[in-house]
Coordinates of C-alpha atoms and ligand atoms in Angstrom, one line a residue:
X29 CA -63.2 104.9 23.6
X30 CA -61.9 108.0 23.7
X31 CA -60.8 108.3 27.1
X32 CA -58.4 105.3 26.0
X33 CA -57.8 107.4 22.1
X34 CA -56.6 110.2 24.7
X35 CA -54.4 108.1 26.8
X36 CA -52.5 106.4 24.0
X37 CA -51.5 110.1 22.4
X38 CA -50.6 111.7 25.6
X39 CA -48.4 108.5 26.5
X40 CA -47.0 109.0 22.7
X41 CA -46.4 112.8 23.5
X42 CA -44.8 112.0 26.5
X43 CA -42.3 109.1 25.3
X44 CA -38.9 110.7 23.7
X45 CA -38.4 110.4 20.1
X46 CA -36.3 107.3 19.4
X47 CA -33.6 109.3 17.7
X48 CA -34.1 112.3 19.1
X49 CA -31.1 114.6 19.6
X50 CA -29.3 115.6 22.5
X51 CA -30.5 118.8 23.4
X52 CA -27.8 121.7 23.3
X53 CA -26.8 122.2 26.7
X54 CA -24.4 125.2 26.4
X55 CA -23.4 127.9 23.6
X56 CA -20.4 129.2 23.3
X57 CA -18.7 132.6 21.6
X58 CA -15.0 132.9 21.5
X59 CA -13.3 136.4 20.4
X60 CA -9.8 137.2 19.5
X61 CA -9.7 140.3 19.3
X62 CA -7.8 141.7 16.3
X63 CA -7.3 138.9 14.6
X64 CA -7.6 138.5 11.0
X65 CA -8.5 135.7 8.7
X66 CA -5.1 135.4 7.1
X67 CA -3.9 134.3 10.8
X68 CA -5.4 131.3 10.2
X69 CA -2.5 130.3 8.0
X70 CA 0.1 133.1 8.3
X71 CA 0.8 131.4 11.6
X72 CA -0.4 128.0 10.7
X73 CA 3.0 126.0 11.9
X74 CA 2.3 127.0 15.4
X75 CA -1.0 125.2 15.5
X76 CA -1.0 121.8 18.0
X77 CA -4.1 121.2 19.2
X78 CA -7.0 124.2 19.6
X79 CA -6.7 126.1 15.7
X80 CA -5.9 122.5 14.5
X81 CA -9.2 120.7 16.0
X82 CA -11.3 124.0 15.3
X83 CA -10.3 123.8 11.1
X84 CA -10.1 120.0 10.9
X85 CA -13.6 119.4 12.9
X86 CA -15.1 122.7 12.8
X87 CA -17.5 124.8 10.0
X88 CA -15.0 127.4 8.4
X89 CA -16.4 130.2 6.6
X90 CA -13.6 131.1 4.1
X91 CA -15.2 134.0 3.1
X92 CA -16.3 135.6 6.1
X93 CA -16.1 139.6 6.4
X94 CA -17.6 142.3 8.2
X95 CA -19.9 144.6 5.5
X96 CA -19.8 147.8 7.8
X97 CA -16.9 150.4 7.5
X98 CA -16.1 151.4 11.3
X99 CA -14.0 148.1 12.3
X100 CA -13.6 148.3 16.0
X101 CA -14.1 146.5 19.2
X102 CA -17.1 147.6 20.5
X103 CA -19.0 147.3 17.3
X104 CA -17.9 144.2 16.2
X105 CA -18.8 141.9 19.9
X106 CA -22.2 143.8 19.2
X107 CA -23.0 142.8 16.2
X108 CA -21.8 139.1 16.8
X109 CA -23.6 139.2 19.6
X110 CA -27.2 140.2 18.5
X111 CA -26.4 139.1 14.6
X112 CA -27.2 143.2 13.6
X113 CA -25.2 145.7 12.5
X114 CA -24.3 148.7 13.9
X115 CA -27.1 150.7 11.8
X116 CA -29.3 148.7 14.1
X117 CA -27.9 148.0 17.3
X118 CA -26.3 151.7 17.4
X119 CA -23.0 150.7 19.0
X120 CA -21.2 152.2 16.0
X121 CA -17.9 152.9 17.5
X122 CA -15.8 152.4 20.7
X123 CA -16.2 156.3 21.4
X124 CA -18.8 158.9 19.6
X125 CA -19.4 162.1 20.6
X126 CA -22.7 162.4 23.1
X127 CA -24.5 165.3 22.6
X128 CA -26.3 165.1 25.7
X129 CA -22.9 164.8 27.5
X130 CA -21.0 167.5 25.6
X131 CA -18.3 165.0 25.3
X132 CA -16.8 161.7 23.6
X133 CA -18.3 158.9 25.9
X134 CA -17.0 155.0 25.6
X135 CA -19.6 152.3 24.0
X136 CA -20.8 150.8 27.3
X137 CA -21.0 154.1 29.1
X138 CA -24.3 154.3 31.9
X139 CA -23.7 156.8 34.8
X140 CA -26.8 154.9 36.4
X141 CA -24.6 151.4 36.7
X142 CA -21.9 152.1 38.9
X143 CA -19.0 149.4 38.3
X144 CA -18.8 146.6 41.2
X145 CA -15.1 146.0 41.8
X146 CA -13.5 143.1 43.5
X147 CA -10.3 145.1 43.9
X148 CA -9.7 148.8 43.6
X149 CA -12.5 151.3 43.4
X150 CA -14.0 153.0 40.6
X151 CA -16.2 155.7 39.4
X152 CA -17.3 154.7 36.1
X153 CA -20.6 153.2 35.2
X154 CA -21.0 150.5 32.8
X155 CA -23.7 148.8 30.8
X156 CA -25.5 147.8 27.7
X157 CA -28.2 150.2 27.6
X158 CA -26.9 151.9 24.5
X159 CA -27.3 148.9 22.5
X160 CA -30.7 149.2 20.1
X161 CA -31.0 145.2 19.7
X162 CA -30.9 142.2 22.3
X163 CA -28.3 139.4 22.4
X164 CA -28.5 135.8 21.5
X165 CA -27.8 135.8 25.5
X166 CA -30.7 138.4 26.2
X167 CA -33.0 135.7 23.9
X168 CA -31.9 132.9 25.7
X169 CA -32.5 134.3 28.8
X170 CA -35.9 135.2 27.4
X171 CA -37.1 132.2 26.3
X172 CA -35.5 129.7 28.7
X173 CA -35.6 130.7 31.8
X174 CA -32.9 129.4 34.2
X175 CA -30.5 130.1 31.4
X176 CA -27.1 131.5 33.0
X177 CA -24.8 133.9 31.3
X178 CA -21.0 134.0 31.9
X179 CA -18.8 136.3 30.2
X180 CA -15.5 137.3 30.5
X181 CA -12.7 139.6 29.2
X182 CA -10.0 142.4 29.2
X183 CA -12.5 145.2 28.0
X184 CA -15.6 145.9 29.3
X185 CA -17.1 146.6 25.9
X186 CA -16.3 142.9 24.9
X187 CA -17.7 141.2 28.3
X188 CA -20.8 143.3 28.1
X189 CA -21.5 143.2 24.1
X190 CA -21.0 139.3 24.8
X191 CA -23.9 139.4 27.6
X192 CA -26.0 142.0 26.2
X193 CA -28.3 143.8 29.0
X194 CA -28.2 140.7 32.0
X195 CA -26.2 137.7 32.9
X196 CA -24.7 135.8 36.1
X197 CA -21.1 136.7 35.6
X198 CA -20.4 139.5 33.6
X199 CA -16.9 139.9 34.4
X200 CA -14.2 142.5 32.7
X201 CA -10.8 144.3 33.5
X202 CA -10.8 147.9 34.1
X203 CA -7.2 149.1 33.6
X204 CA -7.8 152.7 34.0
X205 CA -4.8 154.8 36.7
X206 CA -5.5 153.4 40.5
X207 CA -7.4 150.3 39.6
X208 CA -6.5 148.0 37.5
X209 CA -8.6 145.0 39.2
X210 CA -11.5 142.8 37.9
X211 CA -15.1 144.5 37.8
X212 CA -18.4 144.0 36.9
X213 CA -21.2 146.4 37.2
X214 CA -24.6 146.7 39.1
X215 CA -26.6 146.4 35.7
X216 CA -25.2 142.6 36.5
X217 CA -24.8 142.2 40.1
X218 CA -25.8 143.9 43.0
X219 CA -22.7 142.9 45.1
X220 CA -19.4 140.5 44.1
X221 CA -20.1 137.3 42.6
X222 CA -19.1 134.9 44.8
X223 CA -17.9 132.6 42.5
X224 CA -15.8 135.3 41.2
X225 CA -14.3 137.0 43.9
X226 CA -13.4 133.2 45.1
X227 CA -11.7 132.5 41.7
X228 CA -9.5 135.8 42.0
X229 CA -8.2 135.4 45.5
X230 CA -7.1 132.0 44.5
X231 CA -5.4 132.4 41.4
X232 CA -4.6 136.8 41.8
X233 CA -3.2 137.9 37.9
X234 CA -0.9 139.7 40.4
X235 CA 1.2 136.6 40.8
X236 CA 2.2 136.9 37.2
X237 CA 4.4 140.1 37.6
X238 CA 7.7 139.7 37.2
X239 CA 7.6 136.6 35.5
X240 CA 9.1 136.8 32.1
X241 CA 7.2 136.5 28.6
X242 CA 9.0 134.1 26.9
X243 CA 8.9 132.7 23.1
X244 CA 6.6 129.5 23.4
X245 CA 8.1 127.8 20.2
X246 CA 11.8 127.7 19.6
X247 CA 13.2 130.8 18.1
X248 CA 14.0 129.3 14.1
X249 CA 10.1 128.2 13.6
X250 CA 9.4 131.9 13.8
X251 CA 8.2 133.7 10.5
X252 CA 9.0 137.0 11.6
X253 CA 12.3 138.6 12.8
X254 CA 12.1 140.1 16.6
X255 CA 12.1 144.0 16.8
X256 CA 10.8 144.2 13.4
X257 CA 10.2 147.6 11.6
X258 CA 8.1 150.2 13.3
X259 CA 7.3 148.4 16.3
X260 CA 6.2 150.8 19.3
X261 CA 6.7 148.5 22.5
X262 CA 4.8 149.9 25.5
X263 CA 7.7 151.2 27.8
X264 CA 9.9 149.9 29.3
X265 CA 9.9 147.0 27.3
X266 CA 12.2 146.9 24.0
X267 CA 11.3 145.1 20.0
X268 CA 13.3 142.1 21.5
X269 CA 12.0 139.3 23.9
X270 CA 12.0 138.2 26.3
X271 CA 9.9 141.0 27.8
X272 CA 9.2 141.0 32.0
X273 CA 6.2 142.2 33.8
X274 CA 6.7 144.4 35.5
X275 CA 7.7 148.3 34.9
X276 CA 10.2 150.8 35.2
X277 CA 9.5 152.3 38.4
X278 CA 8.1 149.4 39.8
X279 CA 4.5 151.1 40.2
X280 CA 1.6 148.5 40.4
X281 CA 0.1 150.2 37.4
X282 CA 2.8 150.1 34.7
X283 CA 3.0 146.0 36.0
X284 CA -1.0 146.1 35.5
X285 CA -0.5 147.5 31.9
X286 CA 2.3 145.3 30.5
X287 CA 0.4 142.2 32.0
X288 CA -3.0 142.9 30.4
X289 CA -1.1 143.5 27.4
X290 CA 0.9 140.1 27.5
X291 CA -0.3 136.6 27.2
X292 CA -0.5 135.9 30.2
X293 CA -4.0 137.7 30.3
X294 CA -5.5 135.6 27.8
X295 CA -4.0 132.9 29.9
X296 CA -5.7 133.9 32.9
X297 CA -9.1 134.6 31.2
X298 CA -9.1 130.9 30.1
X299 CA -8.5 129.7 33.7
X300 CA -11.3 131.8 34.7
X301 CA -13.6 130.5 32.1
X302 CA -13.2 126.9 33.1
X303 CA -13.4 128.0 36.6
X304 CA -16.7 129.8 36.2
X305 CA -18.2 127.1 34.2
X306 CA -17.5 124.9 37.1
X307 CA -18.9 127.3 39.6
X308 CA -22.1 127.5 37.5
X309 CA -22.5 124.4 36.1
X310 CA -22.7 125.4 32.6
X311 CA -24.0 123.3 30.2
X312 CA -24.5 120.6 32.6
X313 CA -27.8 121.0 34.2
X314 CA -31.7 120.9 32.7
X315 CA -31.0 124.4 30.7
X316 CA -29.4 125.6 28.0
X317 CA -26.5 128.1 29.2
X318 CA -23.9 130.5 27.9
X319 CA -20.6 131.0 27.6
X320 CA -19.0 134.3 25.9
X321 CA -15.1 134.8 26.3
X322 CA -13.1 137.8 24.3
X323 CA -9.4 137.0 24.3
X324 CA -7.9 140.2 24.0
X325 CA -3.9 140.2 24.0
X326 CA -3.9 139.5 20.1
X327 CA -5.2 143.5 20.3
X328 CA -3.1 144.6 23.1
X329 CA -0.2 143.0 21.8
X330 CA -1.8 143.5 18.3
X331 CA -1.1 147.8 18.8
X332 CA 2.1 148.2 20.0
X333 CA 4.1 145.5 17.9
X334 CA 1.8 144.9 14.3
X335 CA 0.5 142.0 13.0
X336 CA 3.9 141.4 10.9
X337 CA 5.6 140.7 14.5
X338 CA 7.5 138.2 16.1
X339 CA 5.1 139.2 19.1
X340 CA 1.8 138.5 17.8
X341 CA 3.1 135.3 16.4
X342 CA 3.5 134.3 19.8
X343 CA 0.5 135.5 21.3
X344 CA -1.7 133.5 18.6
X345 CA 1.0 130.6 19.3
X346 CA -0.3 130.9 23.1
X347 CA -3.8 131.6 21.9
X348 CA -3.4 128.1 20.7
X349 CA -2.9 126.5 23.9
X350 CA -5.7 128.8 25.6
X351 CA -8.2 127.5 22.9
X352 CA -6.9 124.1 23.1
X353 CA -7.5 123.9 27.0
X354 CA -10.9 125.5 26.6
X355 CA -12.3 122.6 24.1
X356 CA -10.7 120.0 26.2
X357 CA -12.2 121.1 29.4
X358 CA -15.9 121.8 27.5
X359 CA -15.4 118.1 25.6
X360 CA -14.7 116.5 29.5
X361 CA -17.2 118.5 31.0
X362 CA -20.2 119.1 28.6
X363 CA -19.5 116.8 26.0
X364 CA -18.8 117.6 22.0
X365 CA -22.4 116.6 21.0
X366 CA -24.0 118.9 23.7
X367 CA -22.0 122.1 23.1
X368 CA -22.0 124.6 20.2
X369 CA -19.0 126.9 19.4
X370 CA -18.0 129.8 17.5
X371 CA -15.1 132.0 17.1
X372 CA -14.8 134.5 15.8
X373 CA -13.1 138.3 15.5
X374 CA -14.2 141.9 16.0
X375 CA -12.6 143.2 13.6
X376 CA -8.5 142.7 11.8
X377 CA -5.7 145.2 11.6
X378 CA -3.5 147.1 9.1
X379 CA -0.2 146.2 8.6
X380 CA 2.2 148.7 9.2
X381 CA 2.4 152.0 7.2
X382 CA 6.1 151.6 6.2
X383 CA 6.2 149.0 4.9
X384 CA 3.4 149.0 2.6
X385 CA 4.4 152.1 1.3
X386 CA 1.9 154.2 3.5
X387 CA 1.4 156.5 6.1
X388 CA -1.0 158.0 9.0
X389 CA -3.6 160.9 8.7
X390 CA -3.9 162.8 11.9
X391 CA -7.7 163.0 13.0
X392 CA -6.5 166.8 13.8
X393 CA -5.3 168.1 10.6
X394 CA -8.8 166.9 9.0
X395 CA -10.5 168.5 11.8
X396 CA -8.7 171.6 11.5
X397 CA -9.0 172.2 7.7
X398 CA -12.8 171.5 8.0
X399 CA -12.7 174.2 11.2
X400 CA -10.6 176.4 8.8
X401 CA -13.0 176.5 5.6
X402 CA -15.7 176.6 8.0
X403 CA -14.2 179.6 9.4
X404 CA -13.5 181.0 6.3
X405 CA -16.9 180.9 4.7
X406 CA -18.8 182.0 8.2
X407 CA -16.6 183.9 10.1
X408 CA -15.3 182.3 13.3
X409 CA -17.7 180.8 15.5
X410 CA -19.5 182.2 18.5
X411 CA -18.6 182.2 21.7
X412 CA -16.0 179.8 23.2
X413 CA -17.0 177.4 20.1
X414 CA -16.0 175.3 17.2
X415 CA -18.2 174.6 14.3
X416 CA -16.7 170.8 14.5
X417 CA -17.4 169.6 17.7
X418 CA -16.5 165.8 17.5
X419 CA -13.4 165.0 14.6
X420 CA -12.5 160.9 14.6
X421 CA -13.7 159.5 11.3
X422 CA -16.7 160.7 12.2
X423 CA -17.1 164.5 12.0
X424 CA -19.7 165.9 14.2
X425 CA -20.6 169.4 13.4
X426 CA -22.1 172.2 16.1
X427 CA -26.4 171.5 16.7
X428 CA -27.8 173.1 12.9
X429 CA -24.2 173.5 11.3
X430 CA -24.4 170.5 8.7
X431 CA -27.9 171.4 7.6
X432 CA -26.3 175.4 7.3
X433 CA -23.5 173.4 5.3
X434 CA -25.4 170.9 2.8
X435 CA -27.7 173.8 2.0
X436 CA -24.6 175.8 0.4
X437 CA -23.1 173.5 -2.2
X438 CA -19.6 175.6 -2.8
X439 CA -19.0 175.4 1.2
X440 CA -19.4 171.2 0.9
X441 CA -17.4 171.3 -2.0
X442 CA -14.6 173.4 -0.7
X443 CA -14.7 171.3 3.0
X444 CA -14.2 167.9 0.5
X445 CA -11.8 169.5 -1.6
X446 CA -9.7 170.6 1.6
X447 CA -10.0 167.5 2.7
X448 CA -8.6 164.6 -0.3
X449 CA -6.2 167.1 -0.6
X450 CA -4.6 165.7 3.0
X451 CA -1.9 163.0 1.8
X452 CA -3.9 159.9 2.8
X453 CA -7.3 160.5 2.4
X454 CA -9.7 158.7 0.0
X455 CA -12.7 160.7 0.4
X456 CA -15.4 162.3 2.4
X457 CA -19.5 160.7 2.6
X458 CA -22.2 162.9 3.8
X459 CA -24.0 160.7 5.8
X460 CA -27.6 162.5 4.2
X461 CA -26.3 160.4 0.7
X462 CA -25.5 156.9 2.7
X463 CA -27.6 154.1 0.9
X464 CA -27.4 150.4 1.6
X465 CA -28.6 150.3 -2.2
X466 CA -26.1 151.7 -3.6
X467 CA -23.7 150.2 -6.0
X468 CA -20.7 152.0 -4.3
X469 CA -19.5 149.6 -1.5
X470 CA -17.9 152.0 0.5
X471 CA -21.4 154.0 0.6
X472 CA -23.0 150.7 1.0
X473 CA -20.5 149.9 4.3
X474 CA -21.0 153.2 5.3
X475 CA -24.7 153.0 5.2
X476 CA -24.6 149.8 7.5
X477 CA -22.5 152.1 10.4
X478 CA -25.2 155.1 10.3
X479 CA -26.6 155.8 13.1
X480 CA -27.8 159.4 13.9
X481 CA -26.7 160.9 16.5
X482 CA -23.6 158.6 17.2
X483 CA -21.7 157.8 14.1
X484 CA -20.7 161.0 11.6
X485 CA -22.1 163.9 9.9
X486 CA -19.5 163.3 7.6
X487 CA -17.4 160.1 7.5
X488 CA -13.3 160.4 6.5
X489 CA -12.4 157.5 4.8
X490 CA -8.6 157.4 4.2
X491 CA -6.7 154.9 1.1
X492 CA -5.6 151.4 2.1
X493 CA -2.4 151.3 4.2
X494 CA -3.0 155.0 5.5
X495 CA -4.8 154.6 8.8
X496 CA -6.6 157.5 10.9
X497 CA -5.6 158.4 14.3
X498 CA -4.4 160.8 16.9
X499 CA -1.6 163.3 15.6
X500 CA 1.1 161.0 18.3
X501 CA -0.8 158.1 18.3
X502 CA 2.2 155.6 19.3
X503 CA 1.1 152.4 17.6
X504 CA 2.0 149.4 15.0
X505 CA -1.3 148.1 14.6
X506 CA -4.5 150.2 13.5
X507 CA -7.7 149.0 12.5
X508 CA -11.3 150.8 11.4
X509 CA -11.1 151.1 7.8
X510 CA -12.8 149.2 5.0
X511 CA -11.1 146.9 3.6
X512 CA -10.4 143.5 3.6
X513 CA -6.8 143.3 6.5
X514 CA -9.3 144.8 8.6
X515 CA -12.8 143.3 7.6
X516 CA -11.6 139.5 7.0
X517 CA -11.9 138.1 9.7
X518 CA -12.7 133.9 11.3
X519 CA -16.1 132.6 11.5
X520 CA -15.6 129.0 12.5
X521 CA -18.5 126.7 14.0
X522 CA -18.1 124.0 15.8
X523 CA -19.6 121.0 18.2
X524 CA -23.2 119.8 18.5
X525 CA -25.1 120.1 15.0
X526 CA -22.0 121.6 12.8
X527 CA -21.6 119.8 10.0
X528 CA -17.8 120.3 9.2
X529 CA -16.1 121.3 6.2
X530 CA -14.9 124.2 4.5
X531 CA -17.6 127.3 2.9
X532 CA -17.4 129.1 0.5
X533 CA -20.5 131.6 0.7
X534 CA -20.8 134.5 1.6
X535 CA -21.0 134.8 5.4
X536 CA -20.9 138.2 8.1
X537 CA -19.9 137.7 11.5
X538 CA -23.7 139.0 12.2
X539 CA -24.6 135.3 11.3
X540 CA -23.3 133.9 14.3
X541 CA -25.9 134.8 16.9
X542 CA -28.9 133.5 14.7
X543 CA -26.7 130.3 13.4
X544 CA -26.5 130.0 17.1
X545 CA -29.8 130.0 17.9
X546 CA -31.2 127.7 15.6
X547 CA -29.3 125.3 17.2
X548 CA -29.9 126.1 20.6
X549 CA -33.6 126.2 19.2
X550 CA -34.5 129.6 20.4
X551 CA -35.4 132.9 18.1
X552 CA -33.8 135.9 17.3
X553 CA -36.7 137.8 15.5
X554 CA -34.6 141.0 15.0
X555 CA -31.5 139.3 13.7
X556 CA -30.3 140.5 10.3
X557 CA -27.9 138.0 9.4
X558 CA -28.5 134.9 8.1
X559 CA -28.7 131.0 9.6
X560 CA -25.7 129.5 8.0
X561 CA -27.7 126.2 7.0
X562 CA -25.6 124.8 5.0
X563 CA -23.0 124.5 8.3
X564 CA -25.9 122.9 9.9
X565 CA -26.8 119.1 10.8
Ligands
LIG234 ZN1 -8.4 147.5 19.0

């Protein structure tokens, strides 16, 4: 009798539930670099299929916003991928002062993980070593052995951010002088990944050199005029279409730079995403795979031309085509009921300052002002050194100096007065006065970015439309401020398990990873974002 009961139980356990859902076979994250939330409506007249499908059939979070202070590519991608904030994952900015190395490093720098190139040699080393939190892809690989991970971008920090510590084809473009090649690193592969090499050989990006970037749509359908105010086109381009992918001197480096800063780069990544998905059979096996693609052209075009330019308008119109192609490809090969996709951005962008009665704050001015105040108070620094060792919006002092400064209220007051006297500077925050429970939203935002030894001893906050940058920064569009234009980005979920609609509850891009994990049936115990359960079936 017992044996019979056991047999019946065994049969019941093995039999699939009659209404069992199809398992999610593929998790996709698409990031648009420097894509402000309002672009979805501002440029809606250009949507034909990609954004149109996502807005109609996806779950759209209308109030999605980064809650932290320094909005850039590295911080954004690691927040999206890990579901944590910079104070936890530690990737506080694209660059920070590294005390050990005594230089400004890039967030993904890692001497122990040399770049593996598919083209020209590079001396760099790159990995996610500096990240303190596991990514969704890391958790997937850990909890679902056999999961395959493919990520692509024009930037190292974007491809590595989406992947995390491992992956089958983590591929990015290295722009460096004399390099200009797709690469991976030893953190991900001991040697070239054959499928990537095959694609790069068959579909060479250099065949775009000499082509012209023309308008995608009829001239009179564009909201913004050509050659807008404050544009800073890359040489030899002017503000006027068309733009040729060819440098003045005909050098390869020039062509590479123009190509990467044009929609040709996005289109190329779109083709690569489909090709590598085929090669790795993503979503078509008895496993749950991960595909991450970060399209960079909206940033590499947005910086020189700004958000109110015909160039950015055309770039996002073409991103609509690339997204349409990716969605159709995934529908055809995986099936919409078997993949889940999230679309977001790493940060937004400020309007060209002069068009908003704003201006620019030079990092050098801030740094020199502080250095002068400290020299007046303490005398010249000993040896060939400075009191301020690094000055972006994160001010870092020489070892021991911050404690010396804060022990003397008059010095701190002098710094605050001196720096806020610079036009465009709103305030100076101290790392020892940050709290996530503050009633002051800027202090809360700074607390979420605060990571000892990487973010600032002091943090400079500028006024809206007063971007902080290098003295000779030749750019129209800038980002990194704690204001809506930088913090508000799209968050759209689409596909398996997602209930379409518009959702007005507060959300952040850190909610993406825990939500996708829930859909895929895995855990993200370290995530700080919430599961966007209102949009789940
Ligand atoms: Zn940027």
